[in-house]
Short mmCIF file of C-alpha atoms in Angstrom, two decimals:
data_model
loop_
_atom_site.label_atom_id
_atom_site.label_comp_id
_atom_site.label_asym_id
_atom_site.label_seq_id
_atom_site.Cartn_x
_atom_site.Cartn_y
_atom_site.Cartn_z
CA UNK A 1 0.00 0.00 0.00
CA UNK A 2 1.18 3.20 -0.58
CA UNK A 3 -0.30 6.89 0.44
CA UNK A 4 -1.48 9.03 -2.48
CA UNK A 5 -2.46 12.41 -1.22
CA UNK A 6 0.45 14.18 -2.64
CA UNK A 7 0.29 12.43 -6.13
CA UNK A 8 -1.86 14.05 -8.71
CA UNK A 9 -3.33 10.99 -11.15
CA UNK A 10 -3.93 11.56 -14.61
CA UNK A 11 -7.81 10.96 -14.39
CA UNK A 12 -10.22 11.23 -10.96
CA UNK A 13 -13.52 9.74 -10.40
CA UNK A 14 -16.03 11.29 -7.64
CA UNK A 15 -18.88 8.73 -6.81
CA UNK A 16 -20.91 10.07 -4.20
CA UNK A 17 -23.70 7.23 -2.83
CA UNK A 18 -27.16 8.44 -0.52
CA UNK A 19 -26.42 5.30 1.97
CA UNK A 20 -23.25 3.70 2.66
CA UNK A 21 -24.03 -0.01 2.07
CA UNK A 22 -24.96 0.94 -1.59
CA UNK A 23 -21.13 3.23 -1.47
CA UNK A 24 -19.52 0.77 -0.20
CA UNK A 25 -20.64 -2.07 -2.50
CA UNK A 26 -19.81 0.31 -5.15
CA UNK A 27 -16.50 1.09 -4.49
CA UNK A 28 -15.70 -2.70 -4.57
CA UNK A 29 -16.94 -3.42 -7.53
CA UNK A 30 -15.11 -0.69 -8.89
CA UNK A 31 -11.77 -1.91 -7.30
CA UNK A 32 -12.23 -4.88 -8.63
CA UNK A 33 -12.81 -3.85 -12.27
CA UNK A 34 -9.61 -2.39 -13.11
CA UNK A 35 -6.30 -1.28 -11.30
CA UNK A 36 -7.26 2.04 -10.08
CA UNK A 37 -6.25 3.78 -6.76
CA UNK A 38 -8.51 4.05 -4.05
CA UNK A 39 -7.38 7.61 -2.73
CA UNK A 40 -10.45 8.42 -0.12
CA UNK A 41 -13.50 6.89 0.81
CA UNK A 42 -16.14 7.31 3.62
CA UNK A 43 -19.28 8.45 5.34
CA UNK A 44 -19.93 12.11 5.07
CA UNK A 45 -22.85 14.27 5.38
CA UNK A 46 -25.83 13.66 5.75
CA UNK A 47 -26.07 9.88 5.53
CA UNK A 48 -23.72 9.80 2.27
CA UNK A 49 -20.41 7.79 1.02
CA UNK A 50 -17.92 8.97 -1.09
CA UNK A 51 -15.44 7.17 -3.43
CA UNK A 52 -12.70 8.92 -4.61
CA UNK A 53 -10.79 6.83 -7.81
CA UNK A 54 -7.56 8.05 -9.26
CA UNK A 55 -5.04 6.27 -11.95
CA UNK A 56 -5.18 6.04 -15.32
CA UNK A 57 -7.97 7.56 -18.02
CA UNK A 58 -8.50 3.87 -19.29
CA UNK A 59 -8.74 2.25 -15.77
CA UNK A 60 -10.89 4.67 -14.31
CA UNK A 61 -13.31 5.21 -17.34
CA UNK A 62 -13.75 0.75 -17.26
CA UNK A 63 -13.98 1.31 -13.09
CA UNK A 64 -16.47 3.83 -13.31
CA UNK A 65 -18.41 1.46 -15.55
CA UNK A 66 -19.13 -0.36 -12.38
CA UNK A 67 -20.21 2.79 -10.57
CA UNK A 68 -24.00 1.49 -9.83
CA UNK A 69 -26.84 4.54 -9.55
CA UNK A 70 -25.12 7.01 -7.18
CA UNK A 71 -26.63 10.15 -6.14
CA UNK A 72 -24.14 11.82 -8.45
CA UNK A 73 -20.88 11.18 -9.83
CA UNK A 74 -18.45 12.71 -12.39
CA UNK A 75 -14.98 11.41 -14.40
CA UNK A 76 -12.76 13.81 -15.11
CA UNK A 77 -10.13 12.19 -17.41
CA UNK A 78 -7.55 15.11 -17.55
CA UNK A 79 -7.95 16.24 -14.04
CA UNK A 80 -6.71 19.80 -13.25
CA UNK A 81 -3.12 18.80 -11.24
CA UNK A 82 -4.53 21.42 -8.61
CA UNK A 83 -7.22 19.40 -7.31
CA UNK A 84 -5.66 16.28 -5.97
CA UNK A 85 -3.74 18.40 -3.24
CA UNK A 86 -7.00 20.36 -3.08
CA UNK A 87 -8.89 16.72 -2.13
CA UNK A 88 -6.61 15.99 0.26
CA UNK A 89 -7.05 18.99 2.49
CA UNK A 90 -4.15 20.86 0.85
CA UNK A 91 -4.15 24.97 1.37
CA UNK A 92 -3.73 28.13 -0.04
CA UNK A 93 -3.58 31.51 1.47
CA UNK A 94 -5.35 33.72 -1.08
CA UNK A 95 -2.31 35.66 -2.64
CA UNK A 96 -4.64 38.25 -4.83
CA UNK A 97 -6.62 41.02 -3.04
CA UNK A 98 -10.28 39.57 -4.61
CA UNK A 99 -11.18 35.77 -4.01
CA UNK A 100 -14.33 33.88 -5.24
CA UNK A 101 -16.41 31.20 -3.74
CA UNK A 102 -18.82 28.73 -5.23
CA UNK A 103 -20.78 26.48 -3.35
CA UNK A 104 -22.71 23.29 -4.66
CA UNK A 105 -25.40 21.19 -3.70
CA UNK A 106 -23.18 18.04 -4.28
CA UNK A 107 -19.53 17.02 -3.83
CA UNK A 108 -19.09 15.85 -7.39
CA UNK A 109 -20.65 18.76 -8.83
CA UNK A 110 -18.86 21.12 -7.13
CA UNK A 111 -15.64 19.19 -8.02
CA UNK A 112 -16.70 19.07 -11.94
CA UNK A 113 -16.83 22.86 -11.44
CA UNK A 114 -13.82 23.72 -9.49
CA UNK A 115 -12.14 21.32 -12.41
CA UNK A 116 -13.43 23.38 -15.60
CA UNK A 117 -12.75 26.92 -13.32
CA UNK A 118 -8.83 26.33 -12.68
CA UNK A 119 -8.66 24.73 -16.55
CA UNK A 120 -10.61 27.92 -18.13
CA UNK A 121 -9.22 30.80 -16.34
CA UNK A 122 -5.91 31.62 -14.72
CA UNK A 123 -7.17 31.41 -11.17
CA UNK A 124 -5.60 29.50 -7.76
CA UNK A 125 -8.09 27.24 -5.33
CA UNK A 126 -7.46 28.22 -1.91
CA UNK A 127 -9.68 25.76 -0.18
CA UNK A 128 -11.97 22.41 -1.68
CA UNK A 129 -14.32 21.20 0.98
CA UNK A 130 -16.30 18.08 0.61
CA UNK A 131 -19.94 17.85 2.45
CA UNK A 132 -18.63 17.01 5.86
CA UNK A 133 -19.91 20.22 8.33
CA UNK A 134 -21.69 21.74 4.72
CA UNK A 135 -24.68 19.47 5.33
CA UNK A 136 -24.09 17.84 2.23
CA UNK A 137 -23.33 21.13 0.32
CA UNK A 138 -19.65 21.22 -1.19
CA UNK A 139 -17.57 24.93 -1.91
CA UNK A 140 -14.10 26.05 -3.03
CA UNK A 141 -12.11 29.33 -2.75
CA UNK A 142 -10.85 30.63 -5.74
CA UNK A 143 -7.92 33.86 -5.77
CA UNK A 144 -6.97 35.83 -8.57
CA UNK A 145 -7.41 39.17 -10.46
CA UNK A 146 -11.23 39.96 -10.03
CA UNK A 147 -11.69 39.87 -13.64
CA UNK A 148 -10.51 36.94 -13.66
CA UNK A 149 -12.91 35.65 -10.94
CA UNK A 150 -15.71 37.02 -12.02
CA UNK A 151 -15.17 35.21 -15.49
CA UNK A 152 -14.00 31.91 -13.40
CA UNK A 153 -17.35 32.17 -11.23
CA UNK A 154 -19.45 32.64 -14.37
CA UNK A 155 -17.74 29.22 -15.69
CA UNK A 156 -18.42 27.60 -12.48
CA UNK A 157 -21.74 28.64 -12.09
CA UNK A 158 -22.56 27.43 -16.02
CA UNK A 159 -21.28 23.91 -15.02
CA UNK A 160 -22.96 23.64 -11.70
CA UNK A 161 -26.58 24.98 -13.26
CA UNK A 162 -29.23 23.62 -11.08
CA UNK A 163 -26.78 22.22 -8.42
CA UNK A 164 -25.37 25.79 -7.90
CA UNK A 165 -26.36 26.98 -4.22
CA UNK A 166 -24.56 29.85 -3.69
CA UNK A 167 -21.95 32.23 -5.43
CA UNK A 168 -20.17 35.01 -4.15
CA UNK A 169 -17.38 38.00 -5.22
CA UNK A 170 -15.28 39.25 -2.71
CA UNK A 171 -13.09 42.23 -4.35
CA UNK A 172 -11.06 43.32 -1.65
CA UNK A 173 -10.74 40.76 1.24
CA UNK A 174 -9.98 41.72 4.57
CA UNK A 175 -6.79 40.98 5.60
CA UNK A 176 -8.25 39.34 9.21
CA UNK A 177 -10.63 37.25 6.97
CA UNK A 178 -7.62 36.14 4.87
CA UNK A 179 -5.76 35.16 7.73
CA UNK A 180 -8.49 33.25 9.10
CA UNK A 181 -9.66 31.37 5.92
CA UNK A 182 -5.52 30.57 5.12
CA UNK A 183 -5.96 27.97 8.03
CA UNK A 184 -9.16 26.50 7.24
CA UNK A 185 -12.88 27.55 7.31
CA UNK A 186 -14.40 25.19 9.68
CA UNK A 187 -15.80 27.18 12.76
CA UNK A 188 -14.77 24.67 15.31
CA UNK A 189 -10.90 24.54 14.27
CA UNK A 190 -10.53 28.66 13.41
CA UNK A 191 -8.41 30.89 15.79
CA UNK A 192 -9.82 33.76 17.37
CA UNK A 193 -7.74 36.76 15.87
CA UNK A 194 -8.21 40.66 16.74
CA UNK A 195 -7.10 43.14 14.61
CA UNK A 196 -5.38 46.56 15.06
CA UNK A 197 -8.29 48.90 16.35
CA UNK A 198 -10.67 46.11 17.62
CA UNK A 199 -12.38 47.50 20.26
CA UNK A 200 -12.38 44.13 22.42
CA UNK A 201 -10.06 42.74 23.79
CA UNK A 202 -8.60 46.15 25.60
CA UNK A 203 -5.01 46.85 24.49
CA UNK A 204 -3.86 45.88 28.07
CA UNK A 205 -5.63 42.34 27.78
CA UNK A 206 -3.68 41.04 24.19
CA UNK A 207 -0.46 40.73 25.76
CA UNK A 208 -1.49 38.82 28.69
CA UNK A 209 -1.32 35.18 28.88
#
């Protein structure tokens, strides 16, 4: 066995199944159809399994063959070489002053979109997150020139249609926010951070402890 997270495969595969008996029976057949690498699988919100295949176009295009009827499900044979670090929890602090984020109500069609916005325009994911504490919902950061972004979210947008929840254009982000959403965007895991003229804490209270 060997850990994948920082190899980027030629092709991906995103099943995503509403029960985990019928994911889980899915994801064998699949690994048992063709050599493919099983780089994440499990239970996420609410009540759903993901499969995530990566290897070859020809292996996982005869694997996916075997995918069943999953809630939804997308092969992208020339994945974008951003999104396998992206998958596996990988970050970037937004470099540009503007970000973008789209949020979908699926983890494979948010993934189909993040894949067609880094291929079309010349912008940099700064987080993927995958259903788990999104109630099922899935959204990435985006960073670049706002025209850019705005272009990038339009893309996004077209290729989520009716699974598009929510899109939004940020052109000057706050440089607390930015620090905040570098480590991660999950409430329970963010640091508490006060700025230069925050009222609260008092001056005399940030250097104690």
């Amino acid at each position: 066995m060997r850990a994948l997270d920082e190899i980027a495969p030629p092709a991906l595969a995103l099943l995503e199944y509403d029960g985990v008996p019928a994911g889980v029976a899915a994801a064998d057949r699949m690994l048992k159809r063709a050599p493919v690498s099983l780089i994440r699988a499990g239970t996420v919100q609410p009540g759903r399994f993901l499969v995530l295949l990566g290897g070859s176009v020809a292996a996982v295009e005869e694997s996916y063959a075997e995918r069943g009827a999953p809630l939804d499900a997308i092969l992208l044979p020339d994945a974008h070489p951003a999104l396998a670090p992206a998958l596996a929890g990988a970050r970037a602090g937004a470099q540009s002053a503007a970000i973008g984020l789209l949020e979908g109500a699926t983890s494979a069609s948010l993934l189909a979109a993040a894949d067609v916005v880094l291929k079309t325009t010349p912008v940099g994911i700064v987080e993927l997150r995958l259903a788990d504490g999104l109630g099922g919902h899935a959204y990435a950061i985006f960073d670049g020139e706002q025209a850019d972004l705005e272009v990038a979210l339009d893309a996004g947008a077209a290729r989520l249609g009716p699974r598009l929840t929510q899109r939004a254009l940020l052109p000057r982000l706050d440089d607390t926010l930015r620090a905040l959403l570098a480590a991660g965007s999950r409430f329970a895991d963010c640091a508490s951070l006060a700025p230069d003229g925050a009222e609260w804490p008092p001056a005399t209270a940030k250097g104690q402890g």
